[in-house]
PDB file of C-alpha atoms and ligand atoms in Angstrom:
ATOM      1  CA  UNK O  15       7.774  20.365 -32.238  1.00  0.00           C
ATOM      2  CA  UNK O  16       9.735  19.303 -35.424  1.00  0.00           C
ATOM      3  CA  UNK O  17      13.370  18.067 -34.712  1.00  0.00           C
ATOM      4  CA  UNK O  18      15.264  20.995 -35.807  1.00  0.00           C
ATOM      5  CA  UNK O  19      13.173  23.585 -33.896  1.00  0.00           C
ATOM      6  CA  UNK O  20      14.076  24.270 -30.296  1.00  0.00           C
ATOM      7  CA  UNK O  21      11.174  25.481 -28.087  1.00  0.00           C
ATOM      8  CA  UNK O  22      10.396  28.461 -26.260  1.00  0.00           C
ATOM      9  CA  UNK O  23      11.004  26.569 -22.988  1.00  0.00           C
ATOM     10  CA  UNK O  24      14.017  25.121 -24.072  1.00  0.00           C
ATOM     11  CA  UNK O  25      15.491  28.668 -25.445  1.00  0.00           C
ATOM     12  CA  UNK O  26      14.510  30.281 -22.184  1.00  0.00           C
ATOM     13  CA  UNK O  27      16.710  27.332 -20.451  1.00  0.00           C
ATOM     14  CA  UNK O  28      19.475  28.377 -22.574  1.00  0.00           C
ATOM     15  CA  UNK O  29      19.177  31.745 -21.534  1.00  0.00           C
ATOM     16  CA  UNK O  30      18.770  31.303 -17.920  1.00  0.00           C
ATOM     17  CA  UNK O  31      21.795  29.114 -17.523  1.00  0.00           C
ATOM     18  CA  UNK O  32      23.680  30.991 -19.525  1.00  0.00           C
ATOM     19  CA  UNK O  33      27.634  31.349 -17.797  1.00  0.00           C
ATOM     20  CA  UNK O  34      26.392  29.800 -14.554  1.00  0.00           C
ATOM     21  CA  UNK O  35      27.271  25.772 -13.887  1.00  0.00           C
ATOM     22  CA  UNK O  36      26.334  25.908 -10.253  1.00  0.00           C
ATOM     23  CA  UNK O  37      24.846  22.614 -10.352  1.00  0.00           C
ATOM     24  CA  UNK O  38      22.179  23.042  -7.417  1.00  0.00           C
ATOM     25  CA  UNK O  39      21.289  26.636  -8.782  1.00  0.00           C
ATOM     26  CA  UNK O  40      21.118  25.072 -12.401  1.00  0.00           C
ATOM     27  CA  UNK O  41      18.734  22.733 -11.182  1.00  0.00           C
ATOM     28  CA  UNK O  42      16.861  24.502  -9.277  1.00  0.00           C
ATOM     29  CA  UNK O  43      15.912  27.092 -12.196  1.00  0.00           C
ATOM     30  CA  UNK O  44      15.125  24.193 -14.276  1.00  0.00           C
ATOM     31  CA  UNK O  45      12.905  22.396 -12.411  1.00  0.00           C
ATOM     32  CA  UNK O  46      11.144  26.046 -11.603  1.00  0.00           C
ATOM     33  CA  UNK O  47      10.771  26.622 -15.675  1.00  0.00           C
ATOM     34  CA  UNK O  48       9.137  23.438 -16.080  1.00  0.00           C
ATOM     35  CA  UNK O  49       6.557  24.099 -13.300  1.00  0.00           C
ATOM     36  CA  UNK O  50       6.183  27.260 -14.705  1.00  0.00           C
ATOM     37  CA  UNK O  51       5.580  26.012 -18.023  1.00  0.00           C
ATOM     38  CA  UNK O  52       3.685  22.530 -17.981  1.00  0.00           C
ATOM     39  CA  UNK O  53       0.126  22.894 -16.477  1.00  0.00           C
ATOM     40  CA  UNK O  54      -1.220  19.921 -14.414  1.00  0.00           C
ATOM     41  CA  UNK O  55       2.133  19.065 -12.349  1.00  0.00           C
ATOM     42  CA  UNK O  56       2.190  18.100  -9.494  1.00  0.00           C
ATOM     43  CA  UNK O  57       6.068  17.676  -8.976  1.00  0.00           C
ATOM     44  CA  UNK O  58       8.806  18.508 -11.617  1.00  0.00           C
ATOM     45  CA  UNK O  59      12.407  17.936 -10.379  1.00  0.00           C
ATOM     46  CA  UNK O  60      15.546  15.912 -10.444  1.00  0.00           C
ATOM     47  CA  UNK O  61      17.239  12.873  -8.614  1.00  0.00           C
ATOM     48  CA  UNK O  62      21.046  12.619  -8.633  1.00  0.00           C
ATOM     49  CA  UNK O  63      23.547   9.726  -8.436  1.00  0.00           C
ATOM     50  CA  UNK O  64      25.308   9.129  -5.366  1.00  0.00           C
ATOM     51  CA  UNK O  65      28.648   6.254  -6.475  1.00  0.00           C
ATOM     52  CA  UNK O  66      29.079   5.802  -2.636  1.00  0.00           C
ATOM     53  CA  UNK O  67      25.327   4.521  -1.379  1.00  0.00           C
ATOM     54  CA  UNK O  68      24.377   3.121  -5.231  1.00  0.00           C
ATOM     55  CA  UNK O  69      21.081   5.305  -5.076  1.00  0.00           C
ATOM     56  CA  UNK O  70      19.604   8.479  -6.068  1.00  0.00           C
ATOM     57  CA  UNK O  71      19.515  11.371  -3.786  1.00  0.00           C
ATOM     58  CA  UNK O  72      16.597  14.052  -3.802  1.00  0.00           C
ATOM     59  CA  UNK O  73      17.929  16.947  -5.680  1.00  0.00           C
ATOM     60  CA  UNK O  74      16.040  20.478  -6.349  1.00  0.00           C
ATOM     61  CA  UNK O  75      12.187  20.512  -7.122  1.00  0.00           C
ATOM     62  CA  UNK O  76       9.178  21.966  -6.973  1.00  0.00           C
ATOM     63  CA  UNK O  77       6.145  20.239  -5.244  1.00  0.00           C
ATOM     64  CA  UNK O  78       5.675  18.822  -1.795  1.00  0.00           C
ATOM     65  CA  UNK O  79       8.438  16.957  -0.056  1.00  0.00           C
ATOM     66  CA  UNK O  80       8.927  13.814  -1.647  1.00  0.00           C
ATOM     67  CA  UNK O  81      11.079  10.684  -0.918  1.00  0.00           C
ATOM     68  CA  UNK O  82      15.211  11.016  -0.006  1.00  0.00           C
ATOM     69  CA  UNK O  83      16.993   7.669  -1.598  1.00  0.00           C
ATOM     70  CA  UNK O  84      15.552   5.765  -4.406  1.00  0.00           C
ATOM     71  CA  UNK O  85      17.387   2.987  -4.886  1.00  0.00           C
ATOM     72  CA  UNK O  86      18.879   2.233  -8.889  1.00  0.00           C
ATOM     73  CA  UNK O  87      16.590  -0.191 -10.378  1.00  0.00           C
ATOM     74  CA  UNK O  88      13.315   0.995  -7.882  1.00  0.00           C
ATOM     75  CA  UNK O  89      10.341   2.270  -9.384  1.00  0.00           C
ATOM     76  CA  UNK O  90       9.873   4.589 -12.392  1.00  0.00           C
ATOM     77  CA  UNK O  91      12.775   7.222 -11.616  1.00  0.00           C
ATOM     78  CA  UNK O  92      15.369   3.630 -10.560  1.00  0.00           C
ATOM     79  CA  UNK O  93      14.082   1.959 -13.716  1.00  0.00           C
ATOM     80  CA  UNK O  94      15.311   5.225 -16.404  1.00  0.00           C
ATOM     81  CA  UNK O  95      18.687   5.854 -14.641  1.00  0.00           C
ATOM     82  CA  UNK O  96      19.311   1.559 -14.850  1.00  0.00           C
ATOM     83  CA  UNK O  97      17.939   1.214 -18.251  1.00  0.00           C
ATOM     84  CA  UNK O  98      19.419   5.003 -19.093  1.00  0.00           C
ATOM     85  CA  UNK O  99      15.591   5.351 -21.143  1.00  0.00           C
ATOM     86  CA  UNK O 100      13.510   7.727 -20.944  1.00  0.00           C
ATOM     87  CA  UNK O 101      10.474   6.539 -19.219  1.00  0.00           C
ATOM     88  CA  UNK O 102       7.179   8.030 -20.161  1.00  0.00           C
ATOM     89  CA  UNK O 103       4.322   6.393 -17.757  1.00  0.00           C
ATOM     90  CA  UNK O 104       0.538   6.635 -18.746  1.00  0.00           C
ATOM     91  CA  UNK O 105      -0.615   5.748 -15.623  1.00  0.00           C
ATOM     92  CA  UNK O 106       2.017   5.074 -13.020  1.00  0.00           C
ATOM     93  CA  UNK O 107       0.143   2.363 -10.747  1.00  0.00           C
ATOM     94  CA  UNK O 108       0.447  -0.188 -13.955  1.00  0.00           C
ATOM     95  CA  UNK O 109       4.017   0.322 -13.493  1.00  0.00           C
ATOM     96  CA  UNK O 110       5.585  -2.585 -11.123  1.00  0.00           C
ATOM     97  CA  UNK O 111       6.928  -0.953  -7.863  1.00  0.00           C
ATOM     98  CA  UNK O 112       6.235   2.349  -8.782  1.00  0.00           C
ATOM     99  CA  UNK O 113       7.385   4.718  -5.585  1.00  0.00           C
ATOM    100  CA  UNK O 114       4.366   6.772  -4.482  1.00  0.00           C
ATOM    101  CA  UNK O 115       5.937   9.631  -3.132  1.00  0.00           C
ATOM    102  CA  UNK O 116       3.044  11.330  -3.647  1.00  0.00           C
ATOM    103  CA  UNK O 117      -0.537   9.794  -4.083  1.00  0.00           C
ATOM    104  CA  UNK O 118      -1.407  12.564  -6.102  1.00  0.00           C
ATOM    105  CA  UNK O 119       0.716  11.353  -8.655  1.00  0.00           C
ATOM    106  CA  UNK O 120      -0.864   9.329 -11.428  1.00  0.00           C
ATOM    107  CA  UNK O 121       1.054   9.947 -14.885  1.00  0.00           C
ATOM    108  CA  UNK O 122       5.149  10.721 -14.658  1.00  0.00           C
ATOM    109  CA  UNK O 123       8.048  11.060 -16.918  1.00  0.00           C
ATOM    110  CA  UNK O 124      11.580  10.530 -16.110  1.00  0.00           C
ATOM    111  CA  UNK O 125      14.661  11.568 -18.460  1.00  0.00           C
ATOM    112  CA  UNK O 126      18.191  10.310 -17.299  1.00  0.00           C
ATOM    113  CA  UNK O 127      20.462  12.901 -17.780  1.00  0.00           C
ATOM    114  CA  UNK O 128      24.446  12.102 -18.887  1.00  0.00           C
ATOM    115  CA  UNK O 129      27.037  13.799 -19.612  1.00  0.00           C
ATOM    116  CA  UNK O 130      30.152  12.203 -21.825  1.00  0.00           C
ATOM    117  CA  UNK O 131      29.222   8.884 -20.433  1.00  0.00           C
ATOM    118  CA  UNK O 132      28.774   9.872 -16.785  1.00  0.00           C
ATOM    119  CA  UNK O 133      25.606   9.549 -15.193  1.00  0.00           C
ATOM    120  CA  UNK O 134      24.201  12.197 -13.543  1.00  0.00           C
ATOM    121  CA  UNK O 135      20.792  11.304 -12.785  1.00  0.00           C
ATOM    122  CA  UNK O 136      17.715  11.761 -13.578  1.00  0.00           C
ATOM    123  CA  UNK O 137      14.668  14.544 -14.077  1.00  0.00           C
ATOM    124  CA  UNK O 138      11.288  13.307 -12.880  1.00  0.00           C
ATOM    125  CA  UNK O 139       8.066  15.089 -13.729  1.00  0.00           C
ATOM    126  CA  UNK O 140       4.835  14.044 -12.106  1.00  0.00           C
ATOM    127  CA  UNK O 141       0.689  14.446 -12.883  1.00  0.00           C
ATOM    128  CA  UNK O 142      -2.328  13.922 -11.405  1.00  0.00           C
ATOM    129  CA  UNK O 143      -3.632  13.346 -14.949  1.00  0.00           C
ATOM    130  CA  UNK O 144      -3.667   9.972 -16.304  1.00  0.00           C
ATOM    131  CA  UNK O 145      -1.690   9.695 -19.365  1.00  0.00           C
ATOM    132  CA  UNK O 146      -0.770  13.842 -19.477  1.00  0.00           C
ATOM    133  CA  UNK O 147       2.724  13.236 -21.134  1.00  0.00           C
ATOM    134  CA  UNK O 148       2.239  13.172 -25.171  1.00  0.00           C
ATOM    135  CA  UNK O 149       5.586  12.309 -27.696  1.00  0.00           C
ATOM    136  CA  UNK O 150       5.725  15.909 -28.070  1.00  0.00           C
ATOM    137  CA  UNK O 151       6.044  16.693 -24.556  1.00  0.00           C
ATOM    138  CA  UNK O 152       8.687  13.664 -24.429  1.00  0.00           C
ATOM    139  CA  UNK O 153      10.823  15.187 -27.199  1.00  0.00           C
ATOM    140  CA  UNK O 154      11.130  18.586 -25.990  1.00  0.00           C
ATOM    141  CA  UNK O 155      12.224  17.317 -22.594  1.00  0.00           C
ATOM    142  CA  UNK O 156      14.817  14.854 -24.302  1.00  0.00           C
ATOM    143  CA  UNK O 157      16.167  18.354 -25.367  1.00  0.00           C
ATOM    144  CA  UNK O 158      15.917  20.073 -22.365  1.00  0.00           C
ATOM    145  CA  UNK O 159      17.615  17.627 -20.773  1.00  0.00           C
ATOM    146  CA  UNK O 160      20.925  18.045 -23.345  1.00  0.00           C
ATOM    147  CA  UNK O 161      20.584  21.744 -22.776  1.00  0.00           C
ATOM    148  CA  UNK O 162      20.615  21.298 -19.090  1.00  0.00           C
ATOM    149  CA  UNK O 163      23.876  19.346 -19.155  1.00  0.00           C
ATOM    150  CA  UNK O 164      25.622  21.250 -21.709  1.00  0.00           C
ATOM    151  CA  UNK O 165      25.250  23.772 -18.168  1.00  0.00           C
ATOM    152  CA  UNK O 166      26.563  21.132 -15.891  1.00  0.00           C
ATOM    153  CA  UNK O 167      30.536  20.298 -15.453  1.00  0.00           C
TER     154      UNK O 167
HETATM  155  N1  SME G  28       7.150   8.103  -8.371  1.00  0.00           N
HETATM  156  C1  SME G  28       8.570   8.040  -8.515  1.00  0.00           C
HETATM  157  C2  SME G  28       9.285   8.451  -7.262  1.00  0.00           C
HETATM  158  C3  SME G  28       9.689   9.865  -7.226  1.00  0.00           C
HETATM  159  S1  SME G  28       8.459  10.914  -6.904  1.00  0.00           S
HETATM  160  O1  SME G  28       7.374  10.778  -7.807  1.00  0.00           O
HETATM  161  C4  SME G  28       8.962  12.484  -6.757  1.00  0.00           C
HETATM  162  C5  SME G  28       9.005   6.632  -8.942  1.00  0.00           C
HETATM  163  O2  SME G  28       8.218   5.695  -8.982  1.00  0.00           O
HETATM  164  O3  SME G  28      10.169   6.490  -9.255  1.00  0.00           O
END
């Protein structure tokens, strides 16, 4: 995907938010299009800040139930929203204290997602395949994610 050219996934996000800025129904269509659209998942889905514990709190996904509180700082999804990086993991048990929500888990990607300097969260995406997240895959969901908030107040 060359910079200037938005893809089909990240047009149909456009569209489907489109005049809505629910923030749980926002979510929850997102993390649904990415399921829909990535093969090999195993959990696609977001983590939001909460100022008054200093964690992140389980937000909308798809994929089995999967841990509440992660604390800022605490595995892969802890580590993006500290560092505010994007995080793209090869193979997630080479990464120190990696969470294993799920032990099916073995490749993940995690995207913090701000919006004029407040931090939201983040968006997590998980695969049992080792190292299933290419550049390409990184930069359209570094896009996604500044469609996505563009949706959020
Ligand atoms: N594996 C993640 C925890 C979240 S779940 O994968 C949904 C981590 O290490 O941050």
């Amino acid at each position: 995907m060359s910079e200037t050219q938005t893809s089909l996934m990240n047009q149909q996000l456009d569209a489907l938010l489109y005049d809505e800025t629910n923030l749980v129904a926002n979510l929850a269509n997102a993390s649904a299009l990415i399921n829909d659209t990535y093969t090999d998942l195993n959990w696609a889905g977001f983590y939001l800040y909460n100022s008054a514990t200093d964690s992140l709190d389980l937000g909308p996904f798809q994929g089995k139930v999967a841990c509440m509180h992660i604390k800022v700082g605490a595995g892969v999804v802890g580590t993006a929203f500290a560092d505010q990086q994007i995080h793209r993991v090869a193979n997630v048990h080479e990464f120190p204290g990696h969470i294993a929500c799920d032990s099916a888990s073995n490749a993940e990607i995690v995207v913090p997602l701000t919006k004029n300097g407040h931090k939201i969260g983040v968006m997590d995406i998980d695969s049992p395949l080792l190292d299933r997240f290419t550049a390409e895959n990184e930069a359209e969901l570094a896009e996604f994610a500044k469609i996505l908030v563009q949706h959020i107040d």
